[in-house]
XYZ file of C-alpha atoms in Angstrom:
560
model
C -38.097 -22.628 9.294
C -37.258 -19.119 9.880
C -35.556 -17.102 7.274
C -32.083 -15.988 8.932
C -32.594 -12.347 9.278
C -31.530 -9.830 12.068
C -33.422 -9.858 15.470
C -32.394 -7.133 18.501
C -31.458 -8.668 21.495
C -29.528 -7.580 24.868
C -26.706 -9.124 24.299
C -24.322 -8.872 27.693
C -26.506 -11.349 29.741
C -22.819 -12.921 30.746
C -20.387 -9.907 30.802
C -17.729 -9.892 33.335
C -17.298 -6.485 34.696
C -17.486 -4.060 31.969
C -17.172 -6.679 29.076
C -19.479 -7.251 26.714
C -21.060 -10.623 26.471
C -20.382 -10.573 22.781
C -16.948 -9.518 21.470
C -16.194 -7.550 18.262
C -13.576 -10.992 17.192
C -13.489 -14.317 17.317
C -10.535 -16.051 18.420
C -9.548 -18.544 15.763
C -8.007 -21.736 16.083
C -5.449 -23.055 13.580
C -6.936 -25.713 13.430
C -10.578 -27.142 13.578
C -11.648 -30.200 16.154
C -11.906 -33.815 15.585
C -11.204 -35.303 12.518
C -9.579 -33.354 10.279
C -10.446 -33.455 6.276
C -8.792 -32.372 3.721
C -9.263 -29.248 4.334
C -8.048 -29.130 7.776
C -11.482 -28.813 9.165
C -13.441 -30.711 11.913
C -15.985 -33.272 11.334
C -17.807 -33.143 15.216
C -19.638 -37.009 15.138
C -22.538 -37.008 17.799
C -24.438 -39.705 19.336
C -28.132 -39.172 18.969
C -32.099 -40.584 19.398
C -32.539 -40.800 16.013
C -36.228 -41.561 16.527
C -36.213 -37.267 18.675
C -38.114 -35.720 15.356
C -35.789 -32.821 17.160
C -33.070 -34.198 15.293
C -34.243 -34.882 12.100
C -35.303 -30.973 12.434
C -32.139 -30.442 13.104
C -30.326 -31.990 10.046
C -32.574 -29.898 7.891
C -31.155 -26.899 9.322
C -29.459 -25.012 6.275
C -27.960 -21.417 8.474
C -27.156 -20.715 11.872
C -30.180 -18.678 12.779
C -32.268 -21.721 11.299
C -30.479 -23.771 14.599
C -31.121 -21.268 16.765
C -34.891 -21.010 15.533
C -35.118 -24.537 16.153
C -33.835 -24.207 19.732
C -35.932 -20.805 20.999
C -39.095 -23.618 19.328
C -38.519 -26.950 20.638
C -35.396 -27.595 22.656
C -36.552 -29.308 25.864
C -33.391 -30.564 27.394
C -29.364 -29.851 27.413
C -28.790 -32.226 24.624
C -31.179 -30.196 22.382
C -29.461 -26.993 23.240
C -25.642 -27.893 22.660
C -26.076 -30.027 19.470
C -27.854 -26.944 18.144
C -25.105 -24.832 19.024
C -22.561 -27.367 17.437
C -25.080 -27.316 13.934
C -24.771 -23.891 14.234
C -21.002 -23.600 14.765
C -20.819 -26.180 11.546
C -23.133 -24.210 9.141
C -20.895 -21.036 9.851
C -17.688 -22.213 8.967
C -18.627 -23.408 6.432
C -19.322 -20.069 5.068
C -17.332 -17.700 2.980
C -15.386 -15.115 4.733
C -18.165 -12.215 3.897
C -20.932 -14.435 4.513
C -19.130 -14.921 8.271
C -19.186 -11.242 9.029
C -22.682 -10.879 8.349
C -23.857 -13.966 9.615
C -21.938 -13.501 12.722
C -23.756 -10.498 13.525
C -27.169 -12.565 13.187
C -25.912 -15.032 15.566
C -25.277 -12.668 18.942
C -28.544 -11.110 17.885
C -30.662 -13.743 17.606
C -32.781 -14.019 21.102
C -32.251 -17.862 21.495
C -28.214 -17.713 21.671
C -28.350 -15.941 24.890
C -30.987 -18.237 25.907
C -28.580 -21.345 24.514
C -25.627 -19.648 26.857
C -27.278 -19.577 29.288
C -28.619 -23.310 29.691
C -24.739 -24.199 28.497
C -24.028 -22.427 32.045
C -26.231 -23.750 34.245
C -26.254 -27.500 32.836
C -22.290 -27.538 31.861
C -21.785 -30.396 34.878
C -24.604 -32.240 33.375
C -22.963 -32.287 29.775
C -21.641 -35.152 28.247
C -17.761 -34.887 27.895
C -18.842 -34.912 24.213
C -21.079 -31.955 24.157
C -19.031 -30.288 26.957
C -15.867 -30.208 24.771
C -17.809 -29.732 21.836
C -19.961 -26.656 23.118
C -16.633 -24.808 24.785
C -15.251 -25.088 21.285
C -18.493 -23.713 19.124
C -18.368 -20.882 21.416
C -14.816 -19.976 21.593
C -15.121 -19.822 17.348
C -17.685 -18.438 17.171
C -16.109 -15.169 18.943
C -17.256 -15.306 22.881
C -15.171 -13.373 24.794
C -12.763 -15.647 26.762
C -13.053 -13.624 30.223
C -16.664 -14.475 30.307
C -18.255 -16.096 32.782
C -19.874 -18.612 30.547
C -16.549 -19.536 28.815
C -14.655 -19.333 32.342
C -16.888 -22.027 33.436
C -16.607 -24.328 30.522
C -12.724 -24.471 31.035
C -13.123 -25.146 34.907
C -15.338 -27.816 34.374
C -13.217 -29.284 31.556
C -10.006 -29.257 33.768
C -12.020 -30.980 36.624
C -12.791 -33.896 33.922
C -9.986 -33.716 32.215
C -9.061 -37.219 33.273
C -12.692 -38.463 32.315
C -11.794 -37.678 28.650
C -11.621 -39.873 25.999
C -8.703 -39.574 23.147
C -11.372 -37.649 20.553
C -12.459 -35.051 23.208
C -8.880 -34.525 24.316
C -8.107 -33.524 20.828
C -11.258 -31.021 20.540
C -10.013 -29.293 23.479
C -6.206 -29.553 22.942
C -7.470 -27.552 19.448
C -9.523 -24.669 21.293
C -7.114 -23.973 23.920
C -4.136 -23.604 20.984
C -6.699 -21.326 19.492
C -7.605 -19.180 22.672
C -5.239 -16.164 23.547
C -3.243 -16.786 26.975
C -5.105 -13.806 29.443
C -4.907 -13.303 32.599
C -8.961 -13.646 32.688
C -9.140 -16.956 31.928
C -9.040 -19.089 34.475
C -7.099 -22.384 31.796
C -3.727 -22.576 33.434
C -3.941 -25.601 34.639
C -6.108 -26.942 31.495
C -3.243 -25.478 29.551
C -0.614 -27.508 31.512
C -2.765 -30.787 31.923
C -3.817 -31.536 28.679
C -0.660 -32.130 27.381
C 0.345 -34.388 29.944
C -2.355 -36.437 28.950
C -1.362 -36.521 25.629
C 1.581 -38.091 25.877
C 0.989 -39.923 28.899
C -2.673 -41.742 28.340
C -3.203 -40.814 24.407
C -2.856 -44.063 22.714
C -1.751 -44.031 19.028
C -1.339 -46.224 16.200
C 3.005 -46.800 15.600
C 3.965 -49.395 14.119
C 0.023 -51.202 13.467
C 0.079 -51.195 17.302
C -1.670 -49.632 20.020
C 0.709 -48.117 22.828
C -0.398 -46.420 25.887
C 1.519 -43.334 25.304
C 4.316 -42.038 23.578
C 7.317 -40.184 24.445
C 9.332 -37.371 22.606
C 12.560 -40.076 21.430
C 9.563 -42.100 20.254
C 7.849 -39.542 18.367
C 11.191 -38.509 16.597
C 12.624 -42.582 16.201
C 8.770 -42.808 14.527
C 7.856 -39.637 12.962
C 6.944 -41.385 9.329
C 4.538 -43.082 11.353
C 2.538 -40.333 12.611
C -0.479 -38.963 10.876
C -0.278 -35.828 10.122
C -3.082 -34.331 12.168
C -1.153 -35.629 15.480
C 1.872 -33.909 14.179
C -0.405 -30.615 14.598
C -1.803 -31.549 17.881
C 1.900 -32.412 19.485
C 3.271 -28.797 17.826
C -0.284 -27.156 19.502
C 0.346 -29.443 23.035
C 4.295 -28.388 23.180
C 2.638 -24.512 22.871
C 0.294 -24.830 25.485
C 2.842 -26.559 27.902
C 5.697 -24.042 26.864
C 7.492 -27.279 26.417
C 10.514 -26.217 24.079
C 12.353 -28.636 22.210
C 14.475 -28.046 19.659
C 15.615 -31.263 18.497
C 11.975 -32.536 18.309
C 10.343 -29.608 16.358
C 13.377 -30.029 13.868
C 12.828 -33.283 13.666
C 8.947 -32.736 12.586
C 10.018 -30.194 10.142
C 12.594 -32.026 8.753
C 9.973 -34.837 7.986
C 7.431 -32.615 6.680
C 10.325 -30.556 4.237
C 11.655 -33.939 3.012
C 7.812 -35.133 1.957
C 6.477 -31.632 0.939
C 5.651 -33.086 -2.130
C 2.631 -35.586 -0.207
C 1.280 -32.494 1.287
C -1.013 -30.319 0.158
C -0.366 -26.224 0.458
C -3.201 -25.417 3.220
C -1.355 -28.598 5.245
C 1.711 -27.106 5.574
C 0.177 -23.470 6.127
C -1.312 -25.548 9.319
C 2.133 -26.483 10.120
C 3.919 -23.468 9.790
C 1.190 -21.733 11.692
C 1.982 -24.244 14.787
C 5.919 -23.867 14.247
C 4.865 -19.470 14.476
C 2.955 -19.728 17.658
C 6.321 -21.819 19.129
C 8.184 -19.328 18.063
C 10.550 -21.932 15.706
C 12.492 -21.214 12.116
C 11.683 -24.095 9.971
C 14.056 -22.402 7.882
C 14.059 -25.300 4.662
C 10.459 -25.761 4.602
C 9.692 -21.806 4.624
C 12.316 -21.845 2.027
C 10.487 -24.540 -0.135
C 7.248 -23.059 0.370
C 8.278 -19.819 -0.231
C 8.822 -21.452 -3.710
C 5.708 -22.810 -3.964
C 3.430 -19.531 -3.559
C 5.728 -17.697 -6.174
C 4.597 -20.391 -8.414
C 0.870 -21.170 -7.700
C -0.618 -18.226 -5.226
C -3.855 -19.209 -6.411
C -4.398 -21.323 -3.050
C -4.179 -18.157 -0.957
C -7.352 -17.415 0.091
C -7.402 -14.205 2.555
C -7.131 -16.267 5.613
C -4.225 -18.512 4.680
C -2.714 -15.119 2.975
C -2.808 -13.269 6.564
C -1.684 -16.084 7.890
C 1.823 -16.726 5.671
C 2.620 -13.127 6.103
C 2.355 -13.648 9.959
C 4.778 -16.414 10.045
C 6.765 -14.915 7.882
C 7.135 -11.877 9.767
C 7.268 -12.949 13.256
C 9.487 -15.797 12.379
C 11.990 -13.161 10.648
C 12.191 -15.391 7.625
C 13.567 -13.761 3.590
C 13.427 -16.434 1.163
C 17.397 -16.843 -0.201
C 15.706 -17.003 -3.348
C 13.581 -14.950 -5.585
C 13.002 -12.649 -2.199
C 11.455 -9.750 -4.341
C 9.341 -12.016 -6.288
C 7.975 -13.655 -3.179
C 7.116 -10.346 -1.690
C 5.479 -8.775 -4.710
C 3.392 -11.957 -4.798
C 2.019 -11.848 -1.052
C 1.633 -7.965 -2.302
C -0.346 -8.595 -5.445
C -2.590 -11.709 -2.987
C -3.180 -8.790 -0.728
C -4.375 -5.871 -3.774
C -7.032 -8.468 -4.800
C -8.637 -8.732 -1.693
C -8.556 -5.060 -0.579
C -12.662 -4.613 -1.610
C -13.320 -7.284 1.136
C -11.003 -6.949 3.622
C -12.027 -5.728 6.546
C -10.254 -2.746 8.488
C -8.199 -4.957 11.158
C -6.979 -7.761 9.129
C -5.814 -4.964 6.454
C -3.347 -3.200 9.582
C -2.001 -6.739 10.388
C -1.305 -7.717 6.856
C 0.916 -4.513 6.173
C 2.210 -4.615 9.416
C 3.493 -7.986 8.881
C 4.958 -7.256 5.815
C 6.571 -4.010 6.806
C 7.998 -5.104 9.455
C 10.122 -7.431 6.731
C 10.741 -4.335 5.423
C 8.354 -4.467 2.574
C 6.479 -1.532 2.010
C 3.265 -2.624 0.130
C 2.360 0.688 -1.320
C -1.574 -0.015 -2.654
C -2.238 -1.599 0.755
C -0.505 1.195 2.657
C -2.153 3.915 0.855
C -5.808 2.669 1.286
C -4.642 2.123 5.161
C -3.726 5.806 5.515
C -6.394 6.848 3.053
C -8.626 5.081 6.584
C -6.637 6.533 9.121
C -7.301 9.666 7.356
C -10.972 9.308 8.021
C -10.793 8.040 11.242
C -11.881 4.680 10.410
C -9.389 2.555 11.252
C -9.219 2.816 15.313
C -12.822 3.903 16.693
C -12.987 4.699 20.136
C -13.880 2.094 22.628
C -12.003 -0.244 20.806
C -11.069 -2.959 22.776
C -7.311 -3.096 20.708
C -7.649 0.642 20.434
C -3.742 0.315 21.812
C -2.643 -2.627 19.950
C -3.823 -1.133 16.623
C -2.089 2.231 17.656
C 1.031 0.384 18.179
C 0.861 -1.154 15.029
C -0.224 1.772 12.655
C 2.871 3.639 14.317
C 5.147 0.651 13.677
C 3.933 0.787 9.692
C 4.612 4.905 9.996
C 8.211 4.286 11.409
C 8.564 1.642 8.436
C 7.164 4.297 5.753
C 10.075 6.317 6.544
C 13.324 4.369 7.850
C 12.399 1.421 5.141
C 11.697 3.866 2.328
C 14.937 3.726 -0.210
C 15.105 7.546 -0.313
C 15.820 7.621 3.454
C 19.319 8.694 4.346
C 21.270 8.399 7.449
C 21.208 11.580 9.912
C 24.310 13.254 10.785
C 23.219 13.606 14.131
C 20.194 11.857 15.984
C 18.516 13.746 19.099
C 18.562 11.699 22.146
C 17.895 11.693 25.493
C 18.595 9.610 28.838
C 15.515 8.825 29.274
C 16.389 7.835 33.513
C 19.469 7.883 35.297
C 18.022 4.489 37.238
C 17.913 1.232 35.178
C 15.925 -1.841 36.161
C 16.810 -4.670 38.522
C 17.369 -6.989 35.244
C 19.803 -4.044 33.818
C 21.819 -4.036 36.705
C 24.556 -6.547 36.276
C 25.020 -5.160 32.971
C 25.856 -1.570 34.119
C 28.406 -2.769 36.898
C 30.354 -4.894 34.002
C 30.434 -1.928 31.936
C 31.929 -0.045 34.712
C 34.071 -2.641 35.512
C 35.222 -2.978 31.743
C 35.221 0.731 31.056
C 36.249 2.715 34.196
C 33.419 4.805 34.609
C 29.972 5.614 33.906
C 30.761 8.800 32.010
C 31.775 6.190 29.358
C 28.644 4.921 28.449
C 24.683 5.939 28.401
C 22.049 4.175 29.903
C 18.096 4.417 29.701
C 18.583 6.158 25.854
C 15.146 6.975 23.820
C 15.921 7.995 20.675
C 13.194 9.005 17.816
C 10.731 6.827 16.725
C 9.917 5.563 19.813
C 12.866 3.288 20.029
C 14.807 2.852 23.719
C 18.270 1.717 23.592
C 19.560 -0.217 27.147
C 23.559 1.061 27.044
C 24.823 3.282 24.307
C 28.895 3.577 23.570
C 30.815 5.494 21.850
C 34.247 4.437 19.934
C 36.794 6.013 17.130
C 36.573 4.865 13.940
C 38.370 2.372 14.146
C 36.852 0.628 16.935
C 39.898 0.885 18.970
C 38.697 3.044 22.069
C 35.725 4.094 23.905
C 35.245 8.126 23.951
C 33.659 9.680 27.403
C 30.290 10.613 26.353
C 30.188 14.319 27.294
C 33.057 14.443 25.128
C 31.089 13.720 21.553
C 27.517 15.090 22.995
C 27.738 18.492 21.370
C 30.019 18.212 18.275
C 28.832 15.454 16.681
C 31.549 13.605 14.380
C 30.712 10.947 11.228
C 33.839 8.979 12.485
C 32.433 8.331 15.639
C 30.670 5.460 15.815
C 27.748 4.395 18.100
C 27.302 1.534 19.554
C 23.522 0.217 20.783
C 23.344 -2.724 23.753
C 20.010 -4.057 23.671
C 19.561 -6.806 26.527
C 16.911 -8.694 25.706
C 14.994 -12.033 26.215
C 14.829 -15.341 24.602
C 11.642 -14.726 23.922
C 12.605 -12.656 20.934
C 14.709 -14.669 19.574
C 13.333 -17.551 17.408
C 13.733 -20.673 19.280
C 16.764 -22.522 20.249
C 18.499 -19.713 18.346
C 20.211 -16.437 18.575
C 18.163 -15.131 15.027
C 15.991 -12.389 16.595
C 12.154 -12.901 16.087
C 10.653 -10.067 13.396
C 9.872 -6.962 15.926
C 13.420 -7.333 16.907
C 14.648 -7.689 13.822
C 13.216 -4.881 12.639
C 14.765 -2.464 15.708
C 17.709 -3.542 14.731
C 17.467 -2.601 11.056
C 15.758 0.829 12.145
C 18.456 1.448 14.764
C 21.153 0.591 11.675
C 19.527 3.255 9.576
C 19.718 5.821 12.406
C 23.919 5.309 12.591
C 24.339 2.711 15.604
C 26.149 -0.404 15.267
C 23.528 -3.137 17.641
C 24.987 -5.576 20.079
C 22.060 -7.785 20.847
C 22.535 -9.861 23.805
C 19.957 -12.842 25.583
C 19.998 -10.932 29.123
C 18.509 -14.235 30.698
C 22.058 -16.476 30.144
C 24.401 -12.813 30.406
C 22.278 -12.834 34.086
C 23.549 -16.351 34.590
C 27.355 -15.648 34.124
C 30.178 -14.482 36.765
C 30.747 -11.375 37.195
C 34.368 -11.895 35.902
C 32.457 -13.740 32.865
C 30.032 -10.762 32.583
C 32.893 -8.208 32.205
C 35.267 -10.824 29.306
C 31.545 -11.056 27.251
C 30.957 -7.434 27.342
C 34.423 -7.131 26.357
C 34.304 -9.251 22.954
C 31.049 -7.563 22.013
C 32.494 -4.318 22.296
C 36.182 -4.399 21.385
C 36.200 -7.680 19.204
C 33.051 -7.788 17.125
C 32.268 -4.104 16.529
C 34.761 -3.905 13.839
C 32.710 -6.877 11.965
C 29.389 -7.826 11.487
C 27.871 -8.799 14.691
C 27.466 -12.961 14.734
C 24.107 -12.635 16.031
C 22.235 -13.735 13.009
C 19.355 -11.378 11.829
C 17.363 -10.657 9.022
C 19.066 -9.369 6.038
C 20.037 -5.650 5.905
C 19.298 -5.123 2.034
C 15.432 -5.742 2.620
């Protein structure tokens, strides 16, 4: 067989518009198909000749490229082509992280993948629901751009037989579409939406030693003991990819998993927490407990698992109660060991992350800047050129506001930023009028430094007792007067079934703390769904009632 080495190769045979066939990342599930191990991988079974000497060629495969050798050499028919794509998919993850990145490149460059693409494109209604489930999720991990044609096409045909699926390929593909970002390219909405109707409609399981013919919510909750752990995963991953919401069942799965931590081992409930961040739910006690458990034994955090506690961490707006500082400082000293290997992007998301906690890890955040510096970090033409921006702005902002030498500003510029505000703010600024007397009371439309917009802005005494006309304070500014920030916003930031804002809120409203501004935070979609008389009496508690305490919205801790 072929040594695995690097072969040139037009790569862009199935670009959409101006995308590249081959994209720069992969997009990773959580969680591998099939049967899981114990390592929360997939073991992909396939029926085969075993008398096809393809086969046996096949097993003996020890790389990628040695799969793709075999194909460009003797595949002869579909079933050739897409279990040497699945070999392939296997031999890479299995791979360290370094080896990935190099092999990875090998892979688009090799002259038989495009050739393997291409017969996955014009055979896919010919696949097996095996291979065709199998094949859309090799390619997905292994880092094909979703709004190609190729992966397109896989989707459609797996939505027109979705019903044809058996339980094991419904659970491959319930796993690559939790992995798969939702864009407006892909053409999965209705994949998204039908597979987990299927789940819980056809999927039989094993409760109670018996087979049932599907399973509702009440049931899953009355017999959550009874459910393996991988179809825990799969209901958190089918709830995301229906938007389903439920409160009282993801507490209930949480609550099972925190109460038998100790029967699970620390790259399970990494899995878990991962599907609780992507539904945007607190599992408060179990990130509590686990919290615990990487203070005292970070040795299981590879890189991966590493970037992918700080995530839910910070986007789930979580501070351990206890031993905060030590938690941090271990995530920190996790991240210092693997800054020789890791690469440029997954470097800006880990210190974002974590600075948007309001941890500033300074080794990471100098050899960030020490890139930036050089120009390193965002390359032009990048295809998250404005993501990454975002970020690295977000970690600059955090440098200075977080930074314990920081002190409040007598006086912060601002500026109305439009007299008009949108549809969605509209309610709002006829209740302050209404509650007020007149729009030279408040500010609307406010940008204030660091990027940061602010809906409504108010001005009281010091005690809290009386709004002051605007015009009045503008140009003599006074330390007793304080200033009051209304930021409508929607439930989406907030973490589920909660009013505890989600981390990128959080973090505004520590920022807009540090700039002198007390923050009213407010879920516009159930303020839009009140009276107007209602409207007005809310607007007046948040302003007259809780501005002389702590707002009850609960947020992240202000000492971070």
């Amino acid at each position: 067989m072929a040594a695995c080495r690097p072969c040139r190769v037009q790569t862009d045979v199935f670009s959409t518009g101006a995308e590249a066939f081959v994209g720069e990342q992969a997009s990773q599930s959580s969680l591998e198909a099939g049967k899981l191990d114990d390592s929360g991988s997939v073991k992909a079974k396939h029926v085969v000749d075993e008398n096809d000497p393809f086969f046996n060629s096949l097993r003996k495969c020890t790389c990628p490229c040695d799969a793709l050798d075999l194909a460009s050499e003797s595949a002869v028919s579909i079933k050739h082509y897409t279990n040497c794509l699945t070999t392939a998919w296997r031999l890479f993850k299995h791979m360290s992280e370094e080896q990935q990145r190099y092999e990875k490149q090998l892979i688009f460059e090799h002259p038989a993948f495009a050739k393997v693409c291409q017969q996955l494109l014009r055979d896919s209604r010919r696949m097996t629901r095996g291979d065709l489930v199998f094949s859309l999720h090799a390619v997905v991990n292994l880092g094909v751009p979703q709004n190609t044609l190729l992966v397109q096409t896989l989707l459609r045909v797996c939505q027109e037989k979705l019903n044809q699926l058996d339980n094991r390929c419904v659970s491959v593909l319930a796993t690559t579409l939790s992995g798969m970002d939702k864009d407006k390219n892909v053409t999965s909405g209705a994949a998204h939406f039908e597979y987990p109707r299927h789940l819980y409609s056809a999927k039989p399981d094993e409760m109670h030693g018996k087979r049932c013919s599907g399973f509702s919510e009440k049931e899953i909750r009355e017999n959550v003991h009874d459910v393996p752990f991988r179809q825990l995963i799969l209901i958190l991953e089918a709830c995301h990819a229906l938007q389903y919401r439920n409160v009282k069942l993801f507490s209930t799965l949480a609550d099972y998993i925190n109460s038998t931590a100790c029967l699970w081992n620390k790259r399970q409930i990494v899995l878990f927490l991962s599907a609780c961040e992507a539904l945007g739910f607190q599992p408060s006690e179990l990130l509590e407990i686990f919290a615990e458990k990487v203070t005292e034994d970070p040795e299981f955090l590879n890189l991966k698992n590493l970037l992918i506690v700080v995530r839910v961490y910070s986007r789930l707006n979580y501070v351990p109660r206890v031993q905060k500082h030590r938690f941090f400082e271990t995530l920190e000293s996790c991240l210092n060991k693997y800054l020789p290997q890791i690469s440029d992007t997954e470097l800006l998301k880990a210190v974002y992350s974590l600075c948007i906690l309001g941890y500033l890890p300074h080794q990471a955040l100098d050899e960030l800047l020490q890139k930036d510096s050089k120009d390193e970090l965002i390359l032009s033409g990048d295809l998250y050129k404005e993501q990454k921006e975002m970020m690295l702005r977000c970690v600059k902002t955090c440098m200075e506001l977080d930074s314990p030498s920081f002190t409040k500003p007598a006086f912060v510029v601002t500026e109305n930023s439009s007299s008009l505000v949108s549809l969605n703010l509209r309610k709002a600024q006829e209740a302050l009028i209404e509650l007020l007397g007149d729009e030279n009371m408040f500010r609307q439309n406010v940008q204030l430094p660091y990027k940061y917009h602010v809906d409504f802005e108010i001005r009281m005494d010091s005690e809290g007792k009386t709004v002051l006309p605007v015009t009045a304070t503008d140009d003599h500014p006074d330390p007793s007067v304080q200033r009051l920030a209304l930021l409508f916003v929607p439930l989406s930031a907030f973490c589920t079934g909660t009013t505890h804002p989600q981390g990128k809120l959080a973090m505004k409203k520590r920022h807009l703390n540090k700039l002198g501004y007390h923050v009213i935070l407010i879920q516009n979609k159930k303020f839009q769904e009140m009276t107007n008389e209602d409207a007005v009496e809310f607007l007046k508690g948040k302003i007259y009632l809780e501005n002389a305490s702590s707002s009850s919205e609960a947020t992240v801790q202000d000492d971070n």
